[in-house]
Amino acid sequence: MVGKFFQRPAGPEQERVPPGQYLTKGFPVLSYGPTPKVGKDDWELRVWGLAETRRFTWADMMALPHQAFTADFHCVTRWSRLDAHWRGIRVLDFMAQVCLDAKATHLMQHCYGGYTTNLTLDDFLRPENFFAFELLGEPLPPDHGGPLRLVVPHLYAWKSAKWINGLEFLDHEELGFWERNGYHRRGEPWAEERYDN
Ligand SMILES: Nc1nc2c(c(=O)[nH]1)N[C@H]1C(S)=C(S)[C@@H](COP(=O)(O)O)O[C@H]1N2
Ligand SMILES: [Mo]
């Protein structure tokens, strides 16, 4: 994997690359299964479980505040992409619209295509987390999760659900697709929480 496109980190960037990761200047696509085709007219994001049940349309999302943000992205397969420029909706701004049950402690992200991945509420409700709809100045390409994906920069990128269409709030931990298949339940890259639970 080390070669022209994957470099061992050097200089000041080194401090920003978690252990065991290699830098890439590009932005690889990593999907399990085909890219779902979802038009913005049919698109929706559902909220259920330990929260008031809601359906957000594309227009509902576009009515929320938008922000540009820059984030590093670390895939557990060992590539890291620093300083990706995104645009999206801050999770905290979105969640101001959601009436959560006080018992909620965890959530499951659901996606078009059937992918799932779990988070604790603490890992979700952080100011650096976004629902992104633009990448590098373009509408988020379908392969990268368009029309909308989550970006959770402090955890390995499998926690950043592409084509997200549901948030299920829970009072206990359930495991998502990769977590049931041997990935770590939390996935913190600086602690190299890769495969063992
Ligand atoms: N719905 C969905 N989300 C997903 C995945 C997936 O297969 N399906 N792959 C995950 C993994 S393992 C990574 S590394 C990132 C990759 O995002 P990218 O393809 O935009 O680089 O998306 C994550 N989110
Ligand atoms: Mo990944």
Tab-separated table of C-alpha atoms and ligand atoms in Angstrom:
chain	number	residue	atom	x	y	z
A	1	MET	CA	0.000	0.000	0.000
A	2	VAL	CA	2.969	2.352	0.505
A	3	GLY	CA	3.851	3.973	-2.829
A	4	LYS	CA	3.130	6.998	-4.916
A	5	PHE	CA	-0.293	7.671	-3.444
A	6	PHE	CA	0.147	6.402	0.086
A	7	GLN	CA	2.995	8.045	1.949
A	8	ARG	CA	4.463	7.614	5.358
A	9	PRO	CA	3.699	10.881	7.106
A	10	ALA	CA	6.564	13.384	7.409
A	11	GLY	CA	6.990	16.830	8.963
A	12	PRO	CA	4.209	18.617	10.818
A	13	GLU	CA	1.540	16.416	9.247
A	14	GLN	CA	3.038	13.461	11.079
A	15	GLU	CA	1.483	14.561	14.347
A	16	ARG	CA	-1.961	14.528	12.771
A	17	VAL	CA	-1.771	10.987	11.427
A	18	PRO	CA	-2.800	8.288	13.913
A	19	PRO	CA	-0.525	5.275	14.466
A	20	GLY	CA	-0.450	2.709	11.660
A	21	GLN	CA	-2.008	5.070	9.078
A	22	TYR	CA	-0.629	6.260	5.689
A	23	LEU	CA	-1.392	9.580	4.044
A	24	THR	CA	-3.202	9.844	0.756
A	25	LYS	CA	-3.692	13.089	-1.181
A	26	GLY	CA	-6.678	11.698	-3.030
A	27	PHE	CA	-9.945	10.559	-1.573
A	28	PRO	CA	-10.469	6.822	-2.060
A	29	VAL	CA	-13.998	5.415	-2.179
A	30	LEU	CA	-14.695	2.658	0.282
A	31	SER	CA	-18.135	1.068	0.129
A	32	TYR	CA	-19.472	-2.323	1.000
A	33	GLY	CA	-21.857	-3.019	-1.858
A	34	PRO	CA	-23.147	-0.848	-4.688
A	35	THR	CA	-23.848	2.884	-4.509
A	36	PRO	CA	-27.576	3.426	-3.927
A	37	LYS	CA	-29.216	5.874	-6.314
A	38	VAL	CA	-31.271	8.323	-4.278
A	39	GLY	CA	-32.869	11.420	-5.772
A	40	LYS	CA	-33.319	14.468	-3.560
A	41	ASP	CA	-37.086	14.462	-4.224
A	42	ASP	CA	-37.500	10.991	-2.710
A	43	TRP	CA	-34.833	11.419	-0.072
A	44	GLU	CA	-35.700	11.413	3.618
A	45	LEU	CA	-34.004	11.095	6.981
A	46	ARG	CA	-36.119	9.354	9.601
A	47	VAL	CA	-35.750	9.617	13.373
A	48	TRP	CA	-37.244	6.988	15.680
A	49	GLY	CA	-36.739	4.952	18.834
A	50	LEU	CA	-36.101	6.988	21.976
A	51	ALA	CA	-36.972	10.257	20.280
A	52	GLU	CA	-40.085	11.836	18.841
A	53	THR	CA	-40.628	10.111	15.470
A	54	ARG	CA	-39.786	12.515	12.623
A	55	ARG	CA	-39.186	12.556	8.874
A	56	PHE	CA	-36.915	15.218	7.423
A	57	THR	CA	-37.166	15.924	3.707
A	58	TRP	CA	-34.333	17.386	1.625
A	59	ALA	CA	-36.030	20.812	1.867
A	60	ASP	CA	-36.199	20.483	5.672
A	61	MET	CA	-32.445	19.825	5.781
A	62	MET	CA	-31.617	22.684	3.415
A	63	ALA	CA	-33.587	25.054	5.684
A	64	LEU	CA	-31.149	24.363	8.561
A	65	PRO	CA	-27.923	26.414	8.924
A	66	HIS	CA	-25.080	25.351	6.597
A	67	GLN	CA	-21.389	25.572	7.332
A	68	ALA	CA	-18.094	24.877	5.632
A	69	PHE	CA	-15.812	22.637	7.674
A	70	THR	CA	-12.424	20.953	7.335
A	71	ALA	CA	-11.826	17.500	8.736
A	72	ASP	CA	-9.323	14.656	8.700
A	73	PHE	CA	-10.584	11.242	7.684
A	74	HIS	CA	-9.008	7.970	8.842
A	75	CYS	CA	-10.042	4.632	7.314
A	76	VAL	CA	-9.326	1.536	9.343
A	77	THR	CA	-7.797	-0.034	6.188
A	78	ARG	CA	-4.928	2.420	6.946
A	79	TRP	CA	-5.363	5.414	4.657
A	80	SER	CA	-5.784	8.878	6.092
A	81	ARG	CA	-6.867	11.961	4.200
A	82	LEU	CA	-6.100	15.266	5.968
A	83	ASP	CA	-7.926	18.582	5.511
A	84	ALA	CA	-10.847	17.528	3.366
A	85	HIS	CA	-13.133	20.513	2.759
A	86	TRP	CA	-16.785	19.795	3.269
A	87	ARG	CA	-20.022	21.704	3.646
A	88	GLY	CA	-22.913	20.530	5.723
A	89	ILE	CA	-25.231	20.834	8.683
A	90	ARG	CA	-23.802	20.619	12.165
A	91	VAL	CA	-25.195	17.597	14.024
A	92	LEU	CA	-25.883	19.857	17.017
A	93	ASP	CA	-27.990	22.205	14.851
A	94	PHE	CA	-29.915	19.259	13.430
A	95	MET	CA	-30.454	17.755	16.874
A	96	ALA	CA	-31.949	21.032	18.107
A	97	GLN	CA	-34.938	19.963	15.929
A	98	VAL	CA	-35.187	16.526	17.540
A	99	CYS	CA	-36.959	15.809	20.810
A	100	LEU	CA	-34.821	13.132	22.469
A	101	ASP	CA	-36.020	10.909	25.291
A	102	ALA	CA	-33.851	11.421	28.387
A	103	LYS	CA	-33.198	7.659	28.421
A	104	ALA	CA	-31.378	7.695	25.046
A	105	THR	CA	-27.671	6.838	25.401
A	106	HIS	CA	-26.805	5.267	22.008
A	107	LEU	CA	-27.902	5.349	18.397
A	108	MET	CA	-27.820	3.345	15.213
A	109	GLN	CA	-27.223	5.082	11.893
A	110	HIS	CA	-29.235	3.515	9.060
A	111	CYS	CA	-28.522	4.033	5.352
A	112	TYR	CA	-30.001	3.548	1.902
A	113	GLY	CA	-28.564	0.183	0.844
A	114	GLY	CA	-28.837	-1.318	4.328
A	115	TYR	CA	-25.507	-0.346	5.954
A	116	THR	CA	-25.657	0.390	9.667
A	117	THR	CA	-23.142	1.687	12.203
A	118	ASN	CA	-23.539	2.448	15.903
A	119	LEU	CA	-22.419	5.395	18.059
A	120	THR	CA	-22.806	6.486	21.638
A	121	LEU	CA	-24.795	9.677	22.078
A	122	ASP	CA	-21.603	11.305	23.452
A	123	ASP	CA	-19.717	10.489	20.251
A	124	PHE	CA	-22.624	11.783	18.137
A	125	LEU	CA	-23.389	15.068	19.937
A	126	ARG	CA	-20.053	16.765	19.233
A	127	PRO	CA	-19.559	20.145	17.542
A	128	GLU	CA	-17.169	18.728	14.913
A	129	ASN	CA	-19.727	16.236	13.567
A	130	PHE	CA	-21.691	17.149	10.436
A	131	PHE	CA	-24.217	15.899	7.951
A	132	ALA	CA	-22.248	16.723	4.779
A	133	PHE	CA	-23.699	17.452	1.334
A	134	GLU	CA	-20.640	18.980	-0.400
A	135	LEU	CA	-17.069	17.693	-0.735
A	136	LEU	CA	-14.197	19.736	-2.204
A	137	GLY	CA	-16.603	22.367	-3.535
A	138	GLU	CA	-18.903	19.968	-5.394
A	139	PRO	CA	-22.214	18.346	-4.451
A	140	LEU	CA	-21.273	15.224	-2.498
A	141	PRO	CA	-20.670	12.560	-5.203
A	142	PRO	CA	-22.899	9.478	-4.907
A	143	ASP	CA	-19.879	7.218	-4.338
A	144	HIS	CA	-18.853	9.340	-1.358
A	145	GLY	CA	-22.330	9.149	0.172
A	146	GLY	CA	-24.338	11.748	-1.741
A	147	PRO	CA	-26.748	13.269	-1.405
A	148	LEU	CA	-25.955	13.321	2.332
A	149	ARG	CA	-23.646	11.514	4.736
A	150	LEU	CA	-22.494	11.829	8.299
A	151	VAL	CA	-18.890	12.912	9.036
A	152	VAL	CA	-17.559	11.961	12.497
A	153	PRO	CA	-13.892	13.005	12.314
A	154	HIS	CA	-12.763	11.710	15.724
A	155	LEU	CA	-13.569	8.060	14.918
A	156	TYR	CA	-12.491	5.739	12.075
A	157	ALA	CA	-14.388	6.576	8.907
A	158	TRP	CA	-16.619	3.488	8.929
A	159	LYS	CA	-18.597	5.425	11.600
A	160	SER	CA	-19.312	8.161	9.014
A	161	ALA	CA	-22.401	6.685	7.360
A	162	LYS	CA	-22.852	7.394	3.651
A	163	TRP	CA	-26.407	7.710	2.218
A	164	ILE	CA	-27.723	8.089	5.753
A	165	ASN	CA	-31.501	7.824	6.024
A	166	GLY	CA	-32.228	6.962	9.635
A	167	LEU	CA	-31.246	7.664	13.227
A	168	GLU	CA	-32.561	5.152	15.738
A	169	PHE	CA	-32.077	6.247	19.331
A	170	LEU	CA	-31.523	3.515	21.929
A	171	ASP	CA	-30.978	3.079	25.669
A	172	HIS	CA	-28.289	0.404	25.122
A	173	GLU	CA	-25.557	-0.438	22.639
A	174	GLU	CA	-26.401	-2.366	19.486
A	175	LEU	CA	-23.748	-3.229	16.915
A	176	GLY	CA	-23.853	-2.096	13.294
A	177	PHE	CA	-22.715	-3.916	10.163
A	178	TRP	CA	-18.923	-3.790	10.571
A	179	GLU	CA	-19.096	-3.914	14.355
A	180	ARG	CA	-20.941	-7.263	14.120
A	181	ASN	CA	-18.307	-8.410	11.633
A	182	GLY	CA	-15.290	-7.880	13.856
A	183	TYR	CA	-14.638	-4.142	13.881
A	184	HIS	CA	-14.332	-2.342	17.183
A	185	ARG	CA	-17.526	-1.070	18.820
A	186	ARG	CA	-16.124	2.503	19.089
A	187	GLY	CA	-13.200	2.839	16.653
A	188	GLU	CA	-11.001	5.606	18.047
A	189	PRO	CA	-8.003	5.938	15.676
A	190	TRP	CA	-5.493	7.360	18.175
A	191	ALA	CA	-6.033	4.310	20.382
A	192	GLU	CA	-6.008	2.059	17.266
A	193	GLU	CA	-9.409	0.609	18.154
A	194	ARG	CA	-9.501	-1.328	14.887
A	195	TYR	CA	-10.775	-4.859	15.121
A	196	ASP	CA	-11.088	-6.089	18.698
A	197	ASN	CA	-14.064	-5.223	20.826
B	1	LIG	N1	-23.594	3.433	3.879
B	1	LIG	C1	-22.279	3.212	3.957
B	1	LIG	N2	-21.512	4.077	4.647
B	1	LIG	C2	-20.181	3.872	4.736
B	1	LIG	C3	-19.567	2.739	4.157
B	1	LIG	C4	-20.405	1.837	3.452
B	1	LIG	O1	-19.948	0.823	2.899
B	1	LIG	N3	-21.745	2.110	3.351
B	1	LIG	N4	-18.210	2.543	4.286
B	1	LIG	C5	-17.565	3.195	5.420
B	1	LIG	C6	-16.107	3.137	5.361
B	1	LIG	S1	-15.360	1.691	5.795
B	1	LIG	C7	-15.354	4.237	5.056
B	1	LIG	S2	-13.652	4.221	5.106
B	1	LIG	C8	-15.991	5.479	4.605
B	1	LIG	C9	-15.453	5.790	3.236
B	1	LIG	O2	-15.996	6.969	2.732
B	1	LIG	P1	-15.563	7.382	1.253
B	1	LIG	O3	-15.970	6.278	0.344
B	1	LIG	O4	-16.247	8.678	1.012
B	1	LIG	O5	-14.055	7.519	1.290
B	1	LIG	O6	-17.410	5.394	4.530
B	1	LIG	C10	-18.016	4.644	5.558
B	1	LIG	N5	-19.442	4.764	5.426
B	2	MO	MO	-13.056	2.281	6.078
